[in-house]
Amino acid sequence: MKKTIYSCIAIFNFTLYLSMKSIWSGIEGMFKIHALQFIFLGIVSVLFILSIVLHFIKIKDKYLYIFMSFSLVLTIALFYMLYLGIDSYRYFVKAFVEILMYLMLTYFVYFIIFKFPTCKLSKNRLYKRLLFGTFVSLLVVISFDLEFHYVTNKPVVYAVENTYQIVWTTSTQSTAEVRIGDTIYYDLYAGSERSETTVHKVVVPMSVLDSIKSYTISSTHVFYRGPYSGVLGGTTEKTFQFYPVDTSDGLKYYTVSDTHTQNKSAIKAASYFEEDLDFLIMAGDIMNHIEDSSDAEVILQLAYDITQGEKPVIYARGNHEVKGTYADQLHRYVGSLNEKFYYTFNLANIYGVVLDLGEDHGDSWWEYYDTAQYDIYRNEQTLFLQEVIDEASYANPSVEYTLGICHIPVALVEDEFLDAILNEWAPLLNTFNFDVFISGHKHQLLAFSDDIPAITEFDYHENYRADDYSAGYRTNVNFTNFIASRRSASQSINIKENLFGGAFTGLAAEVSFDSNQTIFTFTNHLNEIVSAIDPYTGVLHENYTLPLD
């Protein structure tokens, strides 16, 4: 009995620690001990193996109690680490269940090889036939990918340049088509339809969908794709209405960011305009990190639940979404251009620029283990901005509203590693005469306006934050940079964020071209207006009114 108890503790510790793999790199940073995560891995692995070996050897009780006590102490330590990383509990639970299933499968194989031949069930012909039939069925299902074919995530329509990128996912690997009117558009790779994928991105001309105002997605399961023949399975189709941006009666858009896997309250907050919403901005950090396809799909789920595939979505990548083993596939799930996350977009008479500052530390930061090259990536965007300025599409007389988006604020320098690039960008960004710039990242509800003196460090006003905490300094930009979202129903930083999705506040924007102004209002998941204190003046605002440039 004592051996069984010890085995349960050791197996639990082993499974729990493996399920925490996504934050292993943070364990070293938490405790400042080099390679601590691998030391822990060695300890839990040895104790796990020992729990198996002990069932085949004799051992004195005092040694068993020592192992058991040490394992219990380790359990407490693991739960403390789990508490520190509780924001990532979604990853832990999913991985814990998967690892437990693998362990159960391993034990089942052990049972079949070593235990089954000596037990009474081995004499039961019906049981043996059922067992054999189960093995054969699983082999056929796995070998021929015999799964039900259906849409797992309904479509999201991302706006990129002068196109819409329509993205959805299916349960099986399949081809993808979008039909608009009599024209069919495909998910292609160098002339061939993609079929070895469950995520589908089809690019369509913006003008075509804006005109027809409906589209049909279609996916055909591919059982077998050989070099000279193939076998196709079932096809799923679904038609969606689409409502292009119409600024004849003004403009209403909503921004969510920094939901960190918790969609429920953000969806409620983004319902503020109900059917009058023109488009949605997702300003990054919808996920903590991207470990597999299901993580990337959370972004699709949030966007679809708000827009129902009927309204355009603008996506900006957050610094957390560069992390994880599957992060390099994120571009297939969101609006992107050439596998990168900076681009321009046009919606009716709106011109926008999306930028991506990447990580929120310098490339030499210990978390990145010499793999980060974001300085190069940011410098690419300097050239990109210059090219866009040279093209001068933003200056077209038809453009009535200019909008900038970047997850990390571009108007505020808090970290030295961004000092040079943000000051280099400032005069380039000023050329666009943005009506507003939208950001996230800081988990606060703030407006950094050009009333704040440029290139001068300032502390947050005591009405917002009582301690002498430096906000950094505002770059010499000529626009207001909003910080859009917080996992809370209020602005107060004295109220901790709700890490489990119980509260959320985003940013509603209502543009009136008749009165030549935009009213920005923070609203929460209860659709209540959230008053916000100006970080510089300390004045309480129910909303912010900005003139159009």
mmCIF file with all atom_site columns, N, CA and C in Angstrom, residues 403-435:
data_model
loop_
_atom_site.group_PDB
_atom_site.id
_atom_site.type_symbol
_atom_site.label_atom_id
_atom_site.label_alt_id
_atom_site.label_comp_id
_atom_site.label_asym_id
_atom_site.label_entity_id
_atom_site.label_seq_id
_atom_site.pdbx_PDB_ins_code
_atom_site.Cartn_x
_atom_site.Cartn_y
_atom_site.Cartn_z
_atom_site.occupancy
_atom_site.B_iso_or_equiv
_atom_site.pdbx_formal_charge
_atom_site.auth_seq_id
_atom_site.auth_comp_id
_atom_site.auth_asym_id
_atom_site.auth_atom_id
_atom_site.pdbx_PDB_model_num
ATOM 1  N N  . LEU A 1 403 ? -5.598 55.420 -39.451 1.00 0.00 ? 403 LEU A N  1
ATOM 2  C CA . LEU A 1 403 ? -5.572 54.657 -38.203 1.00 0.00 ? 403 LEU A CA 1
ATOM 3  C C  . LEU A 1 403 ? -4.279 53.861 -38.117 1.00 0.00 ? 403 LEU A C  1
ATOM 4  N N  . GLY A 1 404 ? -3.597 53.946 -36.985 1.00 0.00 ? 404 GLY A N  1
ATOM 5  C CA . GLY A 1 404 ? -2.393 53.156 -36.753 1.00 0.00 ? 404 GLY A CA 1
ATOM 6  C C  . GLY A 1 404 ? -2.626 52.154 -35.635 1.00 0.00 ? 404 GLY A C  1
ATOM 7  N N  . ILE A 1 405 ? -2.004 50.981 -35.754 1.00 0.00 ? 405 ILE A N  1
ATOM 8  C CA . ILE A 1 405 ? -2.178 49.921 -34.756 1.00 0.00 ? 405 ILE A CA 1
ATOM 9  C C  . ILE A 1 405 ? -0.833 49.244 -34.515 1.00 0.00 ? 405 ILE A C  1
ATOM 10 N N  . CYS A 1 406 ? -0.484 49.058 -33.266 1.00 0.00 ? 406 CYS A N  1
ATOM 11 C CA . CYS A 1 406 ? 0.698  48.281 -32.887 1.00 0.00 ? 406 CYS A CA 1
ATOM 12 C C  . CYS A 1 406 ? 0.484  47.808 -31.457 1.00 0.00 ? 406 CYS A C  1
ATOM 13 N N  . HIS A 1 407 ? 0.758  46.552 -31.186 1.00 0.00 ? 407 HIS A N  1
ATOM 14 C CA . HIS A 1 407 ? 0.498  46.023 -29.844 1.00 0.00 ? 407 HIS A CA 1
ATOM 15 C C  . HIS A 1 407 ? 1.239  46.815 -28.775 1.00 0.00 ? 407 HIS A C  1
ATOM 16 N N  . ILE A 1 408 ? 2.548  46.953 -28.918 1.00 0.00 ? 408 ILE A N  1
ATOM 17 C CA . ILE A 1 408 ? 3.336  47.749 -27.977 1.00 0.00 ? 408 ILE A CA 1
ATOM 18 C C  . ILE A 1 408 ? 3.201  49.220 -28.374 1.00 0.00 ? 408 ILE A C  1
ATOM 19 N N  . PRO A 1 409 ? 2.905  50.111 -27.433 1.00 0.00 ? 409 PRO A N  1
ATOM 20 C CA . PRO A 1 409 ? 2.697  51.523 -27.784 1.00 0.00 ? 409 PRO A CA 1
ATOM 21 C C  . PRO A 1 409 ? 3.898  52.120 -28.509 1.00 0.00 ? 409 PRO A C  1
ATOM 22 N N  . VAL A 1 410 ? 3.625  52.917 -29.526 1.00 0.00 ? 410 VAL A N  1
ATOM 23 C CA . VAL A 1 410 ? 4.701  53.552 -30.294 1.00 0.00 ? 410 VAL A CA 1
ATOM 24 C C  . VAL A 1 410 ? 4.986  54.963 -29.805 1.00 0.00 ? 410 VAL A C  1
ATOM 25 N N  . ALA A 1 411 ? 4.093  55.511 -28.975 1.00 0.00 ? 411 ALA A N  1
ATOM 26 C CA . ALA A 1 411 ? 4.251  56.898 -28.530 1.00 0.00 ? 411 ALA A CA 1
ATOM 27 C C  . ALA A 1 411 ? 4.915  57.003 -27.170 1.00 0.00 ? 411 ALA A C  1
ATOM 28 N N  . LEU A 1 412 ? 5.242  55.873 -26.562 1.00 0.00 ? 412 LEU A N  1
ATOM 29 C CA . LEU A 1 412 ? 5.780  55.885 -25.204 1.00 0.00 ? 412 LEU A CA 1
ATOM 30 C C  . LEU A 1 412 ? 7.033  55.025 -25.136 1.00 0.00 ? 412 LEU A C  1
ATOM 31 N N  . VAL A 1 413 ? 8.110  55.596 -24.630 1.00 0.00 ? 413 VAL A N  1
ATOM 32 C CA . VAL A 1 413 ? 9.353  54.852 -24.445 1.00 0.00 ? 413 VAL A CA 1
ATOM 33 C C  . VAL A 1 413 ? 9.527  54.561 -22.963 1.00 0.00 ? 413 VAL A C  1
ATOM 34 N N  . GLU A 1 414 ? 9.435  53.291 -22.616 1.00 0.00 ? 414 GLU A N  1
ATOM 35 C CA . GLU A 1 414 ? 9.675  52.857 -21.238 1.00 0.00 ? 414 GLU A CA 1
ATOM 36 C C  . GLU A 1 414 ? 10.962 52.058 -21.128 1.00 0.00 ? 414 GLU A C  1
ATOM 37 N N  . ASP A 1 415 ? 11.339 51.404 -22.225 1.00 0.00 ? 415 ASP A N  1
ATOM 38 C CA . ASP A 1 415 ? 12.488 50.508 -22.210 1.00 0.00 ? 415 ASP A CA 1
ATOM 39 C C  . ASP A 1 415 ? 13.560 51.020 -23.165 1.00 0.00 ? 415 ASP A C  1
ATOM 40 N N  . GLU A 1 416 ? 14.788 50.989 -22.697 1.00 0.00 ? 416 GLU A N  1
ATOM 41 C CA . GLU A 1 416 ? 15.897 51.564 -23.462 1.00 0.00 ? 416 GLU A CA 1
ATOM 42 C C  . GLU A 1 416 ? 16.064 50.905 -24.826 1.00 0.00 ? 416 GLU A C  1
ATOM 43 N N  . PHE A 1 417 ? 15.756 49.606 -24.921 1.00 0.00 ? 417 PHE A N  1
ATOM 44 C CA . PHE A 1 417 ? 16.008 48.907 -26.182 1.00 0.00 ? 417 PHE A CA 1
ATOM 45 C C  . PHE A 1 417 ? 15.106 49.416 -27.314 1.00 0.00 ? 417 PHE A C  1
ATOM 46 N N  . LEU A 1 418 ? 13.983 50.081 -26.973 1.00 0.00 ? 418 LEU A N  1
ATOM 47 C CA . LEU A 1 418 ? 13.104 50.636 -28.001 1.00 0.00 ? 418 LEU A CA 1
ATOM 48 C C  . LEU A 1 418 ? 13.337 52.125 -28.230 1.00 0.00 ? 418 LEU A C  1
ATOM 49 N N  . ASP A 1 419 ? 14.243 52.711 -27.479 1.00 0.00 ? 419 ASP A N  1
ATOM 50 C CA . ASP A 1 419 ? 14.463 54.154 -27.549 1.00 0.00 ? 419 ASP A CA 1
ATOM 51 C C  . ASP A 1 419 ? 14.805 54.603 -28.972 1.00 0.00 ? 419 ASP A C  1
ATOM 52 N N  . ALA A 1 420 ? 15.781 53.962 -29.581 1.00 0.00 ? 420 ALA A N  1
ATOM 53 C CA . ALA A 1 420 ? 16.252 54.406 -30.894 1.00 0.00 ? 420 ALA A CA 1
ATOM 54 C C  . ALA A 1 420 ? 15.199 54.193 -31.976 1.00 0.00 ? 420 ALA A C  1
ATOM 55 N N  . ILE A 1 421 ? 14.588 53.008 -31.998 1.00 0.00 ? 421 ILE A N  1
ATOM 56 C CA . ILE A 1 421 ? 13.664 52.695 -33.091 1.00 0.00 ? 421 ILE A CA 1
ATOM 57 C C  . ILE A 1 421 ? 12.402 53.549 -33.016 1.00 0.00 ? 421 ILE A C  1
ATOM 58 N N  . LEU A 1 422 ? 11.869 53.782 -31.814 1.00 0.00 ? 422 LEU A N  1
ATOM 59 C CA . LEU A 1 422 ? 10.643 54.571 -31.708 1.00 0.00 ? 422 LEU A CA 1
ATOM 60 C C  . LEU A 1 422 ? 10.892 56.039 -32.043 1.00 0.00 ? 422 LEU A C  1
ATOM 61 N N  . ASN A 1 423 ? 12.058 56.545 -31.702 1.00 0.00 ? 423 ASN A N  1
ATOM 62 C CA . ASN A 1 423 ? 12.375 57.924 -32.081 1.00 0.00 ? 423 ASN A CA 1
ATOM 63 C C  . ASN A 1 423 ? 12.678 58.038 -33.572 1.00 0.00 ? 423 ASN A C  1
ATOM 64 N N  . GLU A 1 424 ? 13.184 56.954 -34.158 1.00 0.00 ? 424 GLU A N  1
ATOM 65 C CA . GLU A 1 424 ? 13.389 56.939 -35.607 1.00 0.00 ? 424 GLU A CA 1
ATOM 66 C C  . GLU A 1 424 ? 12.047 56.874 -36.336 1.00 0.00 ? 424 GLU A C  1
ATOM 67 N N  . TRP A 1 425 ? 11.104 56.143 -35.749 1.00 0.00 ? 425 TRP A N  1
ATOM 68 C CA . TRP A 1 425 ? 9.788  56.020 -36.380 1.00 0.00 ? 425 TRP A CA 1
ATOM 69 C C  . TRP A 1 425 ? 8.947  57.287 -36.247 1.00 0.00 ? 425 TRP A C  1
ATOM 70 N N  . ALA A 1 426 ? 9.149  58.053 -35.172 1.00 0.00 ? 426 ALA A N  1
ATOM 71 C CA . ALA A 1 426 ? 8.256  59.178 -34.861 1.00 0.00 ? 426 ALA A CA 1
ATOM 72 C C  . ALA A 1 426 ? 8.032  60.118 -36.051 1.00 0.00 ? 426 ALA A C  1
ATOM 73 N N  . PRO A 1 427 ? 9.082  60.649 -36.694 1.00 0.00 ? 427 PRO A N  1
ATOM 74 C CA . PRO A 1 427 ? 8.818  61.555 -37.827 1.00 0.00 ? 427 PRO A CA 1
ATOM 75 C C  . PRO A 1 427 ? 8.165  60.851 -39.013 1.00 0.00 ? 427 PRO A C  1
ATOM 76 N N  . LEU A 1 428 ? 8.449  59.558 -39.178 1.00 0.00 ? 428 LEU A N  1
ATOM 77 C CA . LEU A 1 428 ? 7.803  58.807 -40.256 1.00 0.00 ? 428 LEU A CA 1
ATOM 78 C C  . LEU A 1 428 ? 6.312  58.657 -39.974 1.00 0.00 ? 428 LEU A C  1
ATOM 79 N N  . LEU A 1 429 ? 5.977  58.312 -38.741 1.00 0.00 ? 429 LEU A N  1
ATOM 80 C CA . LEU A 1 429 ? 4.569  58.145 -38.374 1.00 0.00 ? 429 LEU A CA 1
ATOM 81 C C  . LEU A 1 429 ? 3.815  59.466 -38.442 1.00 0.00 ? 429 LEU A C  1
ATOM 82 N N  . ASN A 1 430 ? 4.493  60.545 -38.114 1.00 0.00 ? 430 ASN A N  1
ATOM 83 C CA . ASN A 1 430 ? 3.836  61.856 -38.164 1.00 0.00 ? 430 ASN A CA 1
ATOM 84 C C  . ASN A 1 430 ? 3.388  62.219 -39.579 1.00 0.00 ? 430 ASN A C  1
ATOM 85 N N  . THR A 1 431 ? 4.073  61.663 -40.567 1.00 0.00 ? 431 THR A N  1
ATOM 86 C CA . THR A 1 431 ? 3.734  61.956 -41.963 1.00 0.00 ? 431 THR A CA 1
ATOM 87 C C  . THR A 1 431 ? 2.310  61.521 -42.295 1.00 0.00 ? 431 THR A C  1
ATOM 88 N N  . PHE A 1 432 ? 1.834  60.472 -41.624 1.00 0.00 ? 432 PHE A N  1
ATOM 89 C CA . PHE A 1 432 ? 0.509  59.932 -41.932 1.00 0.00 ? 432 PHE A CA 1
ATOM 90 C C  . PHE A 1 432 ? -0.626 60.781 -41.352 1.00 0.00 ? 432 PHE A C  1
ATOM 91 N N  . ASN A 1 433 ? -0.300 61.652 -40.398 1.00 0.00 ? 433 ASN A N  1
ATOM 92 C CA . ASN A 1 433 ? -1.338 62.430 -39.708 1.00 0.00 ? 433 ASN A CA 1
ATOM 93 C C  . ASN A 1 433 ? -2.449 61.522 -39.185 1.00 0.00 ? 433 ASN A C  1
ATOM 94 N N  . PHE A 1 434 ? -2.052 60.509 -38.439 1.00 0.00 ? 434 PHE A N  1
ATOM 95 C CA . PHE A 1 434 ? -3.023 59.553 -37.913 1.00 0.00 ? 434 PHE A CA 1
ATOM 96 C C  . PHE A 1 434 ? -4.084 60.258 -37.073 1.00 0.00 ? 434 PHE A C  1
ATOM 97 N N  . ASP A 1 435 ? -5.323 59.844 -37.266 1.00 0.00 ? 435 ASP A N  1
ATOM 98 C CA . ASP A 1 435 ? -6.386 60.340 -36.400 1.00 0.00 ? 435 ASP A CA 1
ATOM 99 C C  . ASP A 1 435 ? -6.279 59.726 -35.010 1.00 0.00 ? 435 ASP A C  1
#
